[in-house]
Coordinates of C-alpha atoms in Angstrom, one line a residue:
X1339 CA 3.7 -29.3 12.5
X1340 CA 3.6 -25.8 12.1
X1341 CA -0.2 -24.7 9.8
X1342 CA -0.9 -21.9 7.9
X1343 CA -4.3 -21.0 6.1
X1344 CA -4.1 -17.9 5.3
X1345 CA -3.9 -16.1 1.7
X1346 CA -0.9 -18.0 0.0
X1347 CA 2.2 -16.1 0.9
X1348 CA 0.6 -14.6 3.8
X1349 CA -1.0 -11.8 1.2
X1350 CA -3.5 -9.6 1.3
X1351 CA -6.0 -8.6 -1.2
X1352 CA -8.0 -6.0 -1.8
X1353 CA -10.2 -3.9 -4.8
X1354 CA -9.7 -0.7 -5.6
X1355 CA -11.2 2.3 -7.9
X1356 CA -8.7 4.8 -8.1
X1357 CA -10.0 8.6 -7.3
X1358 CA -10.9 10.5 -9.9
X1359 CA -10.0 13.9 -8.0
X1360 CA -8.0 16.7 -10.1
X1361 CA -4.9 17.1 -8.4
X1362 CA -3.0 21.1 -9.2
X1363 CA -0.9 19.5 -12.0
X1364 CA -4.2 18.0 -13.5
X1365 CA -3.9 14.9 -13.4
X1366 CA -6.4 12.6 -11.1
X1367 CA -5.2 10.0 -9.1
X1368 CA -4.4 8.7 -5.1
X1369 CA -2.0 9.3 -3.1
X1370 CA 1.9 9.3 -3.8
X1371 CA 3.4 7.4 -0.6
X1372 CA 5.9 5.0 0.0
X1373 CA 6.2 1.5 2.1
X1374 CA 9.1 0.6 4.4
X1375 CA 8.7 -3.1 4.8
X1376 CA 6.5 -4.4 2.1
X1377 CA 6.1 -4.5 -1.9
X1378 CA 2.6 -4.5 -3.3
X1379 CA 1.3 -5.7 -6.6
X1380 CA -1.4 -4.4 -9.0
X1381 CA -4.0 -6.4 -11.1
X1382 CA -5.6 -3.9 -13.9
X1383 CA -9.2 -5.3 -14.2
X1384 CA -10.8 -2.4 -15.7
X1385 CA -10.3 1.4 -17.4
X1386 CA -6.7 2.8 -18.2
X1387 CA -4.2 4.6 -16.2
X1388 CA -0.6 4.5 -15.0
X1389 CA 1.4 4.3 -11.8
X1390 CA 4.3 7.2 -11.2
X1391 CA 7.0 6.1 -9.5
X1392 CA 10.1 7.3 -7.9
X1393 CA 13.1 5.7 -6.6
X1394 CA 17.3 6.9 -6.2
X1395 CA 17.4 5.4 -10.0
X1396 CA 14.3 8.5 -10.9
X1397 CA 11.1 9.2 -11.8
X1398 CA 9.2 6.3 -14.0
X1399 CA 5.7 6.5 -15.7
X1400 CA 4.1 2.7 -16.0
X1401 CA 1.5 2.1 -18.0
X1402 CA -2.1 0.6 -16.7
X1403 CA -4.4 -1.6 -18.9
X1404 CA -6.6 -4.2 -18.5
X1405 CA -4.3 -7.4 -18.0
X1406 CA -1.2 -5.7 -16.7
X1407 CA 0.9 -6.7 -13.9
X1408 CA 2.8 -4.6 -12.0
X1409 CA 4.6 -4.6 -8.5
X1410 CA 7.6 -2.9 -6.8
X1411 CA 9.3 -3.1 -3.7
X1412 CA 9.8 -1.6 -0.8
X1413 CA 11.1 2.2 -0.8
X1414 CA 9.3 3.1 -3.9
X1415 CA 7.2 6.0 -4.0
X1416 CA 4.3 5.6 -5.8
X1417 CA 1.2 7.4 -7.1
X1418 CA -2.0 6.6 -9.3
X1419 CA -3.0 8.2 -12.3
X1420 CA -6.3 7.6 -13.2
X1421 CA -7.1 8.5 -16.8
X1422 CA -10.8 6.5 -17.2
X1423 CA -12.2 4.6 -14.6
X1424 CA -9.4 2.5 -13.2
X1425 CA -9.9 -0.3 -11.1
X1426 CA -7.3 -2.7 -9.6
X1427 CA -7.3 -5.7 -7.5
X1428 CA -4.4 -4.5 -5.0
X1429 CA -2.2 -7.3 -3.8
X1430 CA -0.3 -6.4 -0.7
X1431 CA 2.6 -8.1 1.4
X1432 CA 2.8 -9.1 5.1
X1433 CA -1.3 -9.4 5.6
X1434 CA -1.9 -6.1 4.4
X1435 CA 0.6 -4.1 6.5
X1436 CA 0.6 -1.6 3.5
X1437 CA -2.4 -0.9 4.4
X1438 CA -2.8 -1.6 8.1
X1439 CA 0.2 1.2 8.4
X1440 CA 3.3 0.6 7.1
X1441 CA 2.8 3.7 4.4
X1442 CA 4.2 7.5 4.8
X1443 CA 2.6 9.8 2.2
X1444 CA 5.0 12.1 0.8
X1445 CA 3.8 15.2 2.2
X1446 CA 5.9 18.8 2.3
X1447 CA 9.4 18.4 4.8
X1448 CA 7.5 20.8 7.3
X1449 CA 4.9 17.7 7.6
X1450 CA 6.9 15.0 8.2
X1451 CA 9.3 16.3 11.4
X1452 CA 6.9 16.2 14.3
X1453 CA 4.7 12.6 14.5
X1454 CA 1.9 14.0 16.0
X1455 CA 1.5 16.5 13.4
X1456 CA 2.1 14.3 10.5
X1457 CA -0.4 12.3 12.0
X1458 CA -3.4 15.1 12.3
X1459 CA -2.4 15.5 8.5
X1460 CA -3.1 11.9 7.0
X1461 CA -5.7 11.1 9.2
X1462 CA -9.4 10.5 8.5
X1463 CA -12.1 11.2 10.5
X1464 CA -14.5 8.3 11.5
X1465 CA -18.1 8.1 12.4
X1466 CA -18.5 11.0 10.2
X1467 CA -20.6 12.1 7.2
X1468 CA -19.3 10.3 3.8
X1469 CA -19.0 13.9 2.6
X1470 CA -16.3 14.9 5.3
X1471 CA -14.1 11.8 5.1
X1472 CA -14.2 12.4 1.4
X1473 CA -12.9 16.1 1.9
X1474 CA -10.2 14.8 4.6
X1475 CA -9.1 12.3 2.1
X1476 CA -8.6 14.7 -1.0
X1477 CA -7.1 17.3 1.7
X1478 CA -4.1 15.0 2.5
X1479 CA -4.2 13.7 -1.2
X1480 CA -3.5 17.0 -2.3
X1481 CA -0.4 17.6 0.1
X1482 CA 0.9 14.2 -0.5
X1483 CA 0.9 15.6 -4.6
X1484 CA 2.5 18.9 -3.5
X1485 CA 5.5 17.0 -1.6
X1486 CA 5.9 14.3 -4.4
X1487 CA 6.2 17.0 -7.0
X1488 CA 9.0 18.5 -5.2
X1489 CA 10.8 15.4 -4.6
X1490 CA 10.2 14.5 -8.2
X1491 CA 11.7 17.8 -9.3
X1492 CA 14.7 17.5 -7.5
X1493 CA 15.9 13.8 -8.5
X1494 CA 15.4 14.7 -12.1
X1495 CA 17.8 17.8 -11.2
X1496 CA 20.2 15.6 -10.2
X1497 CA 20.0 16.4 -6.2
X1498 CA 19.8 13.2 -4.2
X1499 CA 19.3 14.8 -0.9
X1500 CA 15.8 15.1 -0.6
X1501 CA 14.7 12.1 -1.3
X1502 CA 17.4 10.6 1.0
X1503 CA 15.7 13.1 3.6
X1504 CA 12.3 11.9 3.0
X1505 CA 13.5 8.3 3.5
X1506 CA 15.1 9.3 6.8
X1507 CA 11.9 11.0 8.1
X1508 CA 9.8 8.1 7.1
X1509 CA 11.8 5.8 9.3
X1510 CA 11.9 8.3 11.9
X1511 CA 8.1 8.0 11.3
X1512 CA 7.7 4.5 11.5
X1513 CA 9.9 3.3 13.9
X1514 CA 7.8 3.5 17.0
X1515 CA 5.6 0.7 15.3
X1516 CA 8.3 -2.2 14.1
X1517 CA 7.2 -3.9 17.0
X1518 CA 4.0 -4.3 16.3
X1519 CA 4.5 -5.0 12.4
X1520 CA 7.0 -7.7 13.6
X1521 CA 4.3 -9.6 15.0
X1522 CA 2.3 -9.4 11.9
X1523 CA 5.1 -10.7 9.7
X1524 CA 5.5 -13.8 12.9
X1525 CA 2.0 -14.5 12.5
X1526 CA 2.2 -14.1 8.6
X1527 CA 4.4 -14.6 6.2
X1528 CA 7.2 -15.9 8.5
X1529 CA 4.4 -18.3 9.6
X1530 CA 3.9 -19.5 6.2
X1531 CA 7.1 -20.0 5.1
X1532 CA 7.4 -22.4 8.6
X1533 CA 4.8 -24.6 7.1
X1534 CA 6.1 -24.8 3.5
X1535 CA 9.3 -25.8 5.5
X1536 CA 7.5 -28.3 7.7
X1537 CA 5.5 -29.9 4.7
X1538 CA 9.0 -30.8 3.0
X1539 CA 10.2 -31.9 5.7
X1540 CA 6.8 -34.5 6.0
X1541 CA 7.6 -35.3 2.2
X1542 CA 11.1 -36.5 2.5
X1543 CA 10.3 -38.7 5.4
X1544 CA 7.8 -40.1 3.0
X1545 CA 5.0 -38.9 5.1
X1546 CA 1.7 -37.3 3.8
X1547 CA -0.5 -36.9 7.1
X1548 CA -0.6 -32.9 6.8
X1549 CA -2.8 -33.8 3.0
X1550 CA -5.5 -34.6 5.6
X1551 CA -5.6 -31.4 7.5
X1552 CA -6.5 -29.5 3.9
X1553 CA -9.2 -26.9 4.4
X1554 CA -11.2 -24.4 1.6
X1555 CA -11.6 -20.7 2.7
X1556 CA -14.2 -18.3 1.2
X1557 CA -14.8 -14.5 1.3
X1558 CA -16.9 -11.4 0.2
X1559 CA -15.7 -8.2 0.8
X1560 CA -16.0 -7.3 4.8
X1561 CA -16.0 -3.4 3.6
X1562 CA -17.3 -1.5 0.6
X1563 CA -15.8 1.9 -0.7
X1564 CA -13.7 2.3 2.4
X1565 CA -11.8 5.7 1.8
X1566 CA -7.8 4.3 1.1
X1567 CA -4.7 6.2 -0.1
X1568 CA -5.2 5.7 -3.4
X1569 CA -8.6 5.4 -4.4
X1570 CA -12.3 3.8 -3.0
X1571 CA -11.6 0.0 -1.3
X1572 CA -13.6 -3.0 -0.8
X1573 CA -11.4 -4.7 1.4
X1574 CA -11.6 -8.3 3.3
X1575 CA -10.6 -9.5 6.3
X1576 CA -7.5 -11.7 5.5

């Protein structure tokens, strides 16, 4: 019998605290950025915000209060305003692919046509001072909110095209790396689902011997205040 025991769904969880960095419209937020394989969820859990978004249907302000739940799927561009102290519990699909790579940040066209130069752009440096990654991450922030703004300004003109241009160049982007996501979604969620399949199986033969195979699974945080895309993350290792 095929066994699973990670997060349910294959999941990923994580907290975040959204930056509180001035972008040049002035508003303070993360990271506009899209995913190509995954949707992602938000838990507010403290302080008040909203989530931008844009999609072929437009441009979309969501409100972000204590209590709310809010997700969207893949192909959504999305960015986080922080308006006083927002903090999220970040649900993510496919074990935290979002996160583990399956994200292009919307930065300017002349960004996103060479890979290795889009890659000098959104990376951080490690083994650094704090105060360096933090002016890497705002650097890269700031270009993803220059390249979002133009994008947003065009679909509310009523010109498709470059959006449909940043979705091509984001799977240009990504493509080298399906491989390796593939066997993250094997090992995952596809994973999963083979065990939920399995279990019914068990059931309508009237057998229960899986029951005696359950196991409980605890955590703290494996990483505090890592620098994300959108804001300051504890993170864990499921």
């Amino acid at each position: 019998m095929v066994t699973f025991e990670g997060l349910p769904g294959a999941v990923a969880v994580s907290h975040l605290t959204v930056y509180d960095w001035p972008a040049v419209d002035g508003l303070r937020g993360g990271t506009p950025h899209l995913h190509l394989t995954c949707s992602e969820g938000y838990v507010v859990v403290g302080g008040s915000g909203s989530v931008q978004t844009l999609t072929t249907t437009g441009y979309r302000e969501t409100p972000l209060t204590p209590g709310a739940l809010v997700w969207f799927t893949p192909g959504t561009i999305h960015r986080l305003v922080n308006e006083d102290g927002l903090r999220l519990i970040v649900l993510m699909q496919n074990s935290g692919l979002p996160e583990a790579g399956d994200a292009v940040l919307t930065l300017p066209p002349g960004r996103l046509t060479d890979p290795d130069d889009y890659r000098a752009a959104v990376a951080l440096p490690a083994d650094v001072e704090e105060a360096v990654q933090e002016k890497a991450a705002r650097a890269r922030r700031d270009l993803a909110v220059e390249g979002f703004l133009a994008l947003r300004e065009a679909v509310e003109d009523g010109d498709p095209e470059p959006l449909a241009a940043f979705h091509r160049a984001a799977a240009a982007l990504v493509r080298p790396r399906t491989g390796e996501w593939r066997t993250r979604w094997e090992k995952g969620a596809a994973t999963a689902a083979a065990a939920t399949a399995d279990q019914l199986d068990a059931l309508d033969r009237g057998e229960a011997d899986h029951l005696a195979d359950a196991r409980v699974h605890a955590e703290r945080p494996s990483a505090y205040g890592r620098f994300g895309m959108c804001g300051r993350l504890d993170v864990y290792r499921t």
